[in-house]
XYZ file of C-alpha atoms in Angstrom:
486
model
C -18.959 13.058 42.763
C -20.027 16.012 44.903
C -20.653 19.592 43.630
C -16.992 19.886 42.657
C -16.971 23.280 41.017
C -18.662 24.975 43.950
C -17.147 23.324 47.034
C -13.893 21.466 46.452
C -10.606 23.347 46.858
C -9.352 24.535 43.509
C -5.735 24.059 42.396
C -4.326 25.928 39.358
C -1.146 24.684 37.708
C 0.829 26.430 34.931
C 4.386 26.994 33.873
C 4.414 30.665 34.949
C 2.986 32.085 38.193
C 1.433 35.446 38.883
C 4.698 37.062 40.032
C 8.449 36.523 39.806
C 10.695 37.490 42.761
C 13.647 39.793 42.085
C 17.027 39.707 43.826
C 16.028 42.577 46.061
C 12.920 40.737 47.233
C 10.504 42.785 45.143
C 8.146 41.201 42.663
C 7.314 41.773 39.027
C 4.130 40.624 37.383
C 4.330 37.328 35.469
C 4.352 37.898 31.675
C 2.002 36.660 29.031
C -1.711 36.353 28.264
C -1.974 33.161 30.297
C -1.005 34.951 33.490
C -3.511 37.721 32.706
C -6.242 35.130 32.353
C -5.355 33.197 35.486
C -4.989 36.257 37.712
C -8.600 36.912 36.919
C -9.487 33.342 37.847
C -7.493 33.428 41.049
C -9.113 36.667 42.146
C -12.554 35.187 41.427
C -12.333 32.434 44.027
C -9.791 30.930 46.474
C -7.124 28.852 44.788
C -3.646 27.534 45.268
C -1.557 28.276 42.213
C 1.315 25.911 41.423
C 3.996 27.118 38.973
C 7.631 26.688 37.989
C 10.249 29.003 39.412
C 11.319 31.689 36.922
C 14.082 33.432 38.868
C 16.803 32.337 41.333
C 14.903 34.198 44.067
C 11.738 32.228 43.225
C 13.727 29.075 43.989
C 15.032 30.563 47.248
C 11.543 31.535 48.377
C 10.243 28.041 47.420
C 12.897 26.329 49.519
C 12.271 28.614 52.498
C 8.513 28.183 52.366
C 8.256 24.463 51.587
C 4.588 25.117 50.856
C 2.292 27.855 49.671
C 3.530 31.502 49.705
C 1.166 34.421 49.927
C 2.170 36.850 47.145
C 0.744 40.138 46.099
C 0.963 41.004 42.424
C 2.060 44.503 41.355
C -1.043 44.361 39.104
C -3.249 43.819 42.173
C -4.582 40.707 43.846
C -3.213 38.311 46.486
C -2.514 34.701 45.700
C -1.424 31.457 47.374
C 1.400 30.165 45.176
C 3.610 27.045 45.399
C 6.750 27.489 43.365
C 8.426 24.372 42.050
C 12.172 24.332 41.142
C 13.238 21.794 38.557
C 16.818 20.813 37.641
C 18.144 23.646 35.399
C 19.219 21.271 32.631
C 15.849 19.534 32.652
C 14.050 22.879 32.554
C 16.203 24.015 29.649
C 15.243 20.931 27.638
C 11.610 21.275 28.661
C 11.277 24.952 27.733
C 13.868 25.863 25.098
C 14.015 22.645 23.153
C 10.653 20.880 23.429
C 7.901 23.248 24.503
C 9.512 26.125 22.610
C 10.041 25.735 19.733
C 8.822 22.139 19.127
C 5.233 22.293 20.393
C 4.760 26.038 19.857
C 5.848 25.661 16.225
C 3.579 22.652 15.665
C 0.586 24.483 17.166
C 1.146 27.640 15.031
C 2.106 25.896 11.746
C 5.569 27.476 11.960
C 7.792 24.636 10.803
C 9.270 24.964 7.347
C 8.996 21.222 6.875
C 11.394 21.053 3.938
C 14.150 22.276 6.252
C 13.048 21.763 9.863
C 12.645 20.224 12.316
C 15.251 17.508 12.272
C 14.261 15.143 15.092
C 17.440 13.651 16.605
C 18.423 12.210 19.944
C 18.668 15.753 21.360
C 14.979 16.471 20.765
C 13.853 13.059 22.027
C 16.047 13.517 25.102
C 14.508 16.981 25.666
C 11.117 15.289 25.848
C 12.062 12.449 28.186
C 14.723 14.225 30.329
C 13.185 17.698 30.188
C 9.494 17.977 29.398
C 8.575 14.811 31.281
C 10.773 15.711 34.272
C 9.296 19.194 34.707
C 5.764 17.853 34.266
C 6.533 15.200 36.909
C 7.984 17.809 39.288
C 4.821 19.898 39.105
C 2.549 16.837 39.217
C 4.219 15.693 42.423
C 3.422 19.012 44.104
C -0.168 18.900 42.794
C -0.596 15.495 44.402
C 0.891 16.806 47.661
C -1.483 19.821 47.576
C -4.610 17.707 47.135
C -3.651 15.021 49.686
C -6.479 14.312 52.065
C -8.973 16.366 50.048
C -12.131 14.688 48.861
C -13.074 15.297 45.241
C -10.237 17.685 44.460
C -10.429 19.946 41.369
C -7.234 20.728 39.402
C -7.222 23.194 36.489
C -4.204 22.673 34.262
C -3.036 25.311 31.770
C -1.477 25.272 28.374
C 0.969 23.345 26.196
C 3.779 23.151 28.746
C 1.834 20.581 30.802
C 0.231 18.053 28.453
C 1.626 14.968 30.278
C 0.935 16.222 33.836
C -2.749 15.197 33.947
C -2.001 11.508 33.440
C 0.635 11.652 36.164
C -1.825 13.211 38.619
C -4.616 10.805 37.700
C -2.344 7.823 38.217
C -1.741 8.975 41.830
C -5.318 10.202 42.448
C -7.917 8.471 40.242
C -10.692 10.465 41.971
C -9.287 13.847 40.928
C -11.300 16.131 38.576
C -8.920 17.544 35.962
C -9.759 20.390 33.618
C -7.135 21.564 31.041
C -7.366 24.852 29.118
C -5.109 25.257 26.044
C -4.349 28.933 25.437
C -2.842 28.505 21.923
C -4.292 27.086 18.715
C -4.844 23.377 18.182
C -3.708 22.486 14.695
C -4.936 19.852 12.286
C -3.809 16.238 12.387
C -0.936 16.364 9.863
C 0.862 19.089 11.803
C 1.310 16.669 14.691
C 2.924 13.993 12.526
C 6.211 15.922 12.923
C 6.578 14.203 16.298
C 7.767 10.653 16.737
C 4.672 8.508 17.279
C 5.741 7.359 20.790
C 6.201 10.997 21.898
C 2.931 12.067 20.242
C 0.962 9.250 21.828
C 2.346 10.055 25.276
C 1.266 13.719 24.859
C -2.211 12.764 23.751
C -2.599 10.149 26.454
C -1.543 12.841 28.958
C -4.066 15.464 27.934
C -6.828 12.875 27.500
C -6.434 12.021 31.197
C -8.420 15.238 31.811
C -12.174 15.290 32.379
C -12.644 18.534 30.380
C -10.367 20.051 27.781
C -11.016 23.689 26.815
C -10.025 25.812 23.807
C -10.707 29.422 22.737
C -12.652 28.611 19.599
C -14.900 26.116 17.901
C -12.332 25.484 15.183
C -9.601 24.542 17.718
C -12.068 22.196 19.456
C -12.944 20.593 16.160
C -9.287 20.155 15.227
C -8.586 18.425 18.525
C -11.467 16.004 18.073
C -10.221 15.273 14.554
C -6.689 14.628 15.851
C -8.031 12.168 18.419
C -9.738 10.262 15.620
C -6.973 10.449 13.085
C -3.892 9.991 15.285
C -5.239 7.927 18.163
C -7.981 6.020 16.394
C -10.458 7.026 19.166
C -14.215 7.294 18.980
C -15.258 10.953 18.973
C -18.548 12.767 18.877
C -18.211 16.077 17.066
C -21.763 17.171 17.822
C -21.504 16.682 21.594
C -17.798 17.432 21.882
C -16.764 14.066 23.360
C -13.773 11.736 23.130
C -14.096 8.155 24.434
C -10.799 7.244 26.068
C -9.950 4.385 28.433
C -13.560 3.883 29.442
C -14.158 7.562 30.144
C -16.003 10.403 28.288
C -13.696 13.407 27.915
C -15.567 16.651 27.313
C -14.052 19.017 24.773
C -15.398 22.603 24.955
C -14.726 26.161 23.781
C -14.414 29.032 26.256
C -13.405 32.277 24.449
C -11.208 34.341 26.713
C -12.540 37.874 27.481
C -10.624 40.750 28.940
C -11.310 42.683 32.161
C -12.902 45.821 30.661
C -13.083 47.686 33.965
C -9.413 47.077 34.831
C -8.303 47.887 31.274
C -10.177 51.211 31.294
C -8.773 52.033 34.723
C -5.237 51.634 33.394
C -6.097 53.748 30.331
C -7.176 56.627 32.553
C -3.987 56.622 34.731
C -1.669 59.602 34.982
C 1.278 57.698 33.474
C -0.772 56.808 30.432
C -1.786 60.416 30.131
C 1.886 61.500 30.042
C 2.632 59.054 27.228
C -0.485 60.273 25.437
C 0.593 63.925 25.559
C 3.948 63.077 24.014
C 2.325 60.834 21.388
C -0.171 63.549 20.396
C 2.589 66.121 20.208
C 4.422 64.037 17.645
C 1.588 62.380 15.680
C 0.876 62.992 12.014
C -2.529 62.842 10.396
C -2.790 59.119 10.809
C -1.505 56.495 13.244
C -1.208 52.760 12.587
C -0.418 50.651 15.601
C 0.646 47.096 16.395
C 1.434 45.804 19.932
C 2.870 42.264 20.025
C 5.512 39.948 21.317
C 8.315 39.601 18.744
C 7.171 36.090 18.038
C 7.252 34.389 14.647
C 3.564 33.637 14.877
C 2.718 37.321 15.070
C 3.742 37.841 11.431
C 5.500 41.151 12.066
C 7.633 41.062 8.915
C 4.646 40.754 6.557
C 2.953 43.625 8.381
C 5.977 45.917 7.695
C 6.202 44.687 4.062
C 2.531 45.526 3.551
C 3.092 49.037 4.966
C 6.111 49.429 2.638
C 3.899 48.426 -0.319
C 1.081 50.726 0.844
C 3.529 53.715 0.819
C 4.715 52.719 -2.678
C 1.155 52.541 -3.998
C -0.190 55.586 -2.150
C 2.570 58.204 -2.050
C -0.028 60.821 -1.010
C 0.250 59.355 2.507
C 3.973 59.938 2.836
C 4.788 62.154 5.808
C 1.145 61.894 6.849
C 1.124 58.493 8.567
C 3.211 56.852 11.247
C 3.366 53.135 12.048
C 4.124 52.548 15.734
C 5.182 48.982 16.524
C 5.643 48.215 20.193
C 7.206 44.731 20.354
C 8.294 42.839 23.421
C 11.407 40.712 22.676
C 10.461 37.111 23.264
C 12.409 33.860 23.922
C 15.665 35.366 22.711
C 17.529 32.349 24.021
C 15.829 30.270 21.276
C 17.906 30.761 18.070
C 14.846 31.113 15.782
C 13.580 34.018 17.890
C 16.869 35.864 18.128
C 17.200 35.620 14.332
C 13.601 36.811 13.856
C 14.246 39.931 15.953
C 17.271 40.729 13.816
C 15.140 40.415 10.653
C 12.530 42.789 12.142
C 15.108 45.452 12.959
C 16.701 45.085 9.492
C 13.372 45.400 7.643
C 12.385 48.487 9.680
C 15.679 50.108 8.732
C 15.040 49.327 5.028
C 11.507 50.755 5.056
C 12.558 53.861 6.934
C 15.461 54.441 4.544
C 13.269 53.969 1.462
C 10.463 56.239 2.489
C 11.677 58.448 5.360
C 12.623 62.104 5.240
C 14.715 64.235 7.579
C 11.461 65.163 9.404
C 9.601 61.835 9.247
C 10.347 58.238 10.146
C 7.549 55.975 8.796
C 8.024 53.156 11.320
C 8.747 53.770 15.040
C 9.981 50.492 16.497
C 9.794 50.241 20.292
C 11.348 47.052 21.607
C 9.923 47.067 25.095
C 7.021 45.836 27.187
C 5.292 48.861 28.693
C 1.549 48.514 29.110
C 0.994 52.180 29.920
C 2.770 53.328 26.748
C 0.818 50.793 24.710
C -2.431 51.974 26.323
C -1.718 55.583 25.276
C -1.335 54.373 21.680
C -4.464 52.208 21.923
C -6.538 55.289 22.730
C -5.241 57.173 19.641
C -4.719 54.761 16.750
C -6.599 55.081 13.443
C -5.729 51.528 12.449
C -4.903 48.599 14.650
C -2.992 45.861 12.913
C -3.326 42.292 14.183
C -2.100 40.090 11.315
C -0.883 37.029 13.223
C -0.362 33.892 11.157
C -2.186 31.910 13.852
C -3.056 32.986 17.372
C -4.806 31.417 20.267
C -6.918 34.438 21.049
C -4.985 37.716 20.790
C -6.058 40.000 23.605
C -4.613 43.122 21.844
C -7.490 42.742 19.386
C -9.866 43.247 22.322
C -7.934 45.774 24.462
C -7.326 48.227 21.652
C -10.907 48.784 20.514
C -12.138 48.933 24.122
C -10.256 52.113 24.939
C -9.851 53.663 21.475
C -11.217 57.190 21.139
C -10.652 57.940 17.436
C -12.960 55.561 15.606
C -10.002 53.219 15.182
C -10.420 50.448 12.592
C -9.163 46.934 13.315
C -7.391 44.912 10.651
C -7.740 41.376 12.035
C -6.220 38.162 10.761
C -8.811 35.527 10.033
C -6.518 33.010 11.787
C -6.706 34.586 15.252
C -9.008 33.182 17.898
C -10.435 36.654 18.369
C -11.707 36.653 14.764
C -14.434 34.214 15.632
C -15.937 36.848 17.895
C -14.803 40.160 16.291
C -14.729 39.398 12.568
C -18.063 41.015 11.833
C -16.839 44.508 12.810
C -13.137 44.245 11.879
C -11.634 44.218 8.416
C -10.652 40.591 7.944
C -7.237 39.942 6.426
C -5.421 36.931 5.094
C -2.114 37.166 7.029
C -0.096 35.821 4.104
C -1.520 38.176 1.446
C 0.667 41.276 1.542
C -1.159 43.054 -1.257
C -4.507 42.547 0.380
C -3.133 43.890 3.633
C -1.710 46.969 1.886
C -5.117 47.529 0.252
C -6.880 47.135 3.615
C -4.595 49.696 5.219
C -5.698 52.185 2.571
C -9.332 51.220 2.983
C -9.139 51.709 6.725
C -7.386 55.071 6.506
C -9.936 56.390 3.955
C -13.083 54.930 5.530
C -15.967 57.363 6.264
C -16.177 58.504 9.860
C -19.685 57.087 10.314
C -18.551 53.593 9.243
C -15.462 53.760 11.438
C -17.585 54.643 14.477
C -20.141 51.910 13.636
C -17.455 49.241 13.524
C -15.741 50.472 16.694
C -19.032 50.536 18.593
C -19.740 46.960 17.474
C -16.317 45.844 18.690
C -16.771 47.572 22.048
C -20.163 45.887 22.518
C -18.724 42.423 21.915
C -15.621 42.996 24.038
C -17.719 44.184 27.018
C -20.369 41.435 26.760
C -18.350 38.955 28.856
C -15.697 39.368 31.498
C -13.096 37.009 33.060
C -15.619 36.079 35.711
C -17.948 34.724 32.983
C -15.055 32.794 31.462
C -14.314 31.138 34.800
C -18.004 30.538 35.634
C -18.526 28.790 32.276
C -15.739 26.370 33.097
C -16.819 25.814 36.682
C -20.391 25.214 35.462
C -19.121 22.467 33.162
C -17.049 21.021 35.979
C -20.141 20.843 38.104
C -22.263 19.375 35.290
C -19.691 16.738 34.409
C -19.132 15.921 38.069
C -22.894 15.355 38.483
C -23.005 13.252 35.350
C -20.227 11.019 36.722
């Protein structure tokens, strides 16, 4: 194989693209941490980005173009994108039944196994007639895109596309496939929820890659263990290898950094400043902050319960502290998510009723996705709460400390990917221990200024040590090394 990482055209494939087209022809930035990561990759070197259509206008533009479209993201950057429209019923089964919640729940340990899931014909059909169909639609376009190219390189992303690599390799055995998984990889027993035939197809799909990447060492180790336990494959934990169908599959960790320069630039914008003026006008002595999607894995309810307990145990902080929670509603078409959002709103009402006064509302719940508003709060929190049950990386844990100007203390779940990098300077919390979290809130709010500043400086140093270019270069270097190894 030639120097693949350096010379061969690069194809990205993911469920979401960098932008979605609106009815008036304008574009909005694609949502989620994955898009944030990939826009950095796409701006780092020329790529063609293949993604599913998200809006009716995406589908119109895809039909009109019948090939790559040059799009400019509102967040900056120009990309060559091929949008792929799948049958709406197939996409519904792919996204809302199988990928979310089935795979997402498995990979975040979210199933209450005594009650759910019940695997019936609907779930199996969602895999065969939904997940597999959408993966095949995208795989077909990938094969078209690399037609006539010698030693093509395809970088596949996330849990939506586990079976696509095997489809592409069947059509192009010479392709170099790299797959990055942006969410946790759970231990073997979590995967036994799936029927064995479905599970085997997923594993055979992802093992068709040459390199499989994760955020952390623990996720890498879990994947290797799964290959041994569930597929009875020979694995090498020391070297990060799986032996599959006569090939060596490399399994690696590539912790995802943030773009510090771009984040600081946003933090200094005039719109952020306007939000900041209003926040400072209304703030009390202390500010606790969380910024999340309203996803079950983020553990929002236990965070509010811990704050409720903290106020019970430390009444001296009443009317002196405000908890701002900026939550983006997520996957509200999935019943579990709609129900979770209702529970969040109900618990906030209870806590505010129990502790609030005519002049003070303990929790300010903001159900919206506004990066500028979040950035204003990042700059001014005293405590940043990231208590996810399990999280692939959690970029909030990196963005907040980077721009914070108040010696803000991070309370960081030990089950986030970010904890592997940031745990030394954060206060580590068990996301299921509400009493511990309440105690840690008090410890953070009463911490000496010198210690707060020491911890924040340590977090800033780690967060700025690598940038998205390094993340991409590490993967491309492994692509080159494995290509040279054959």
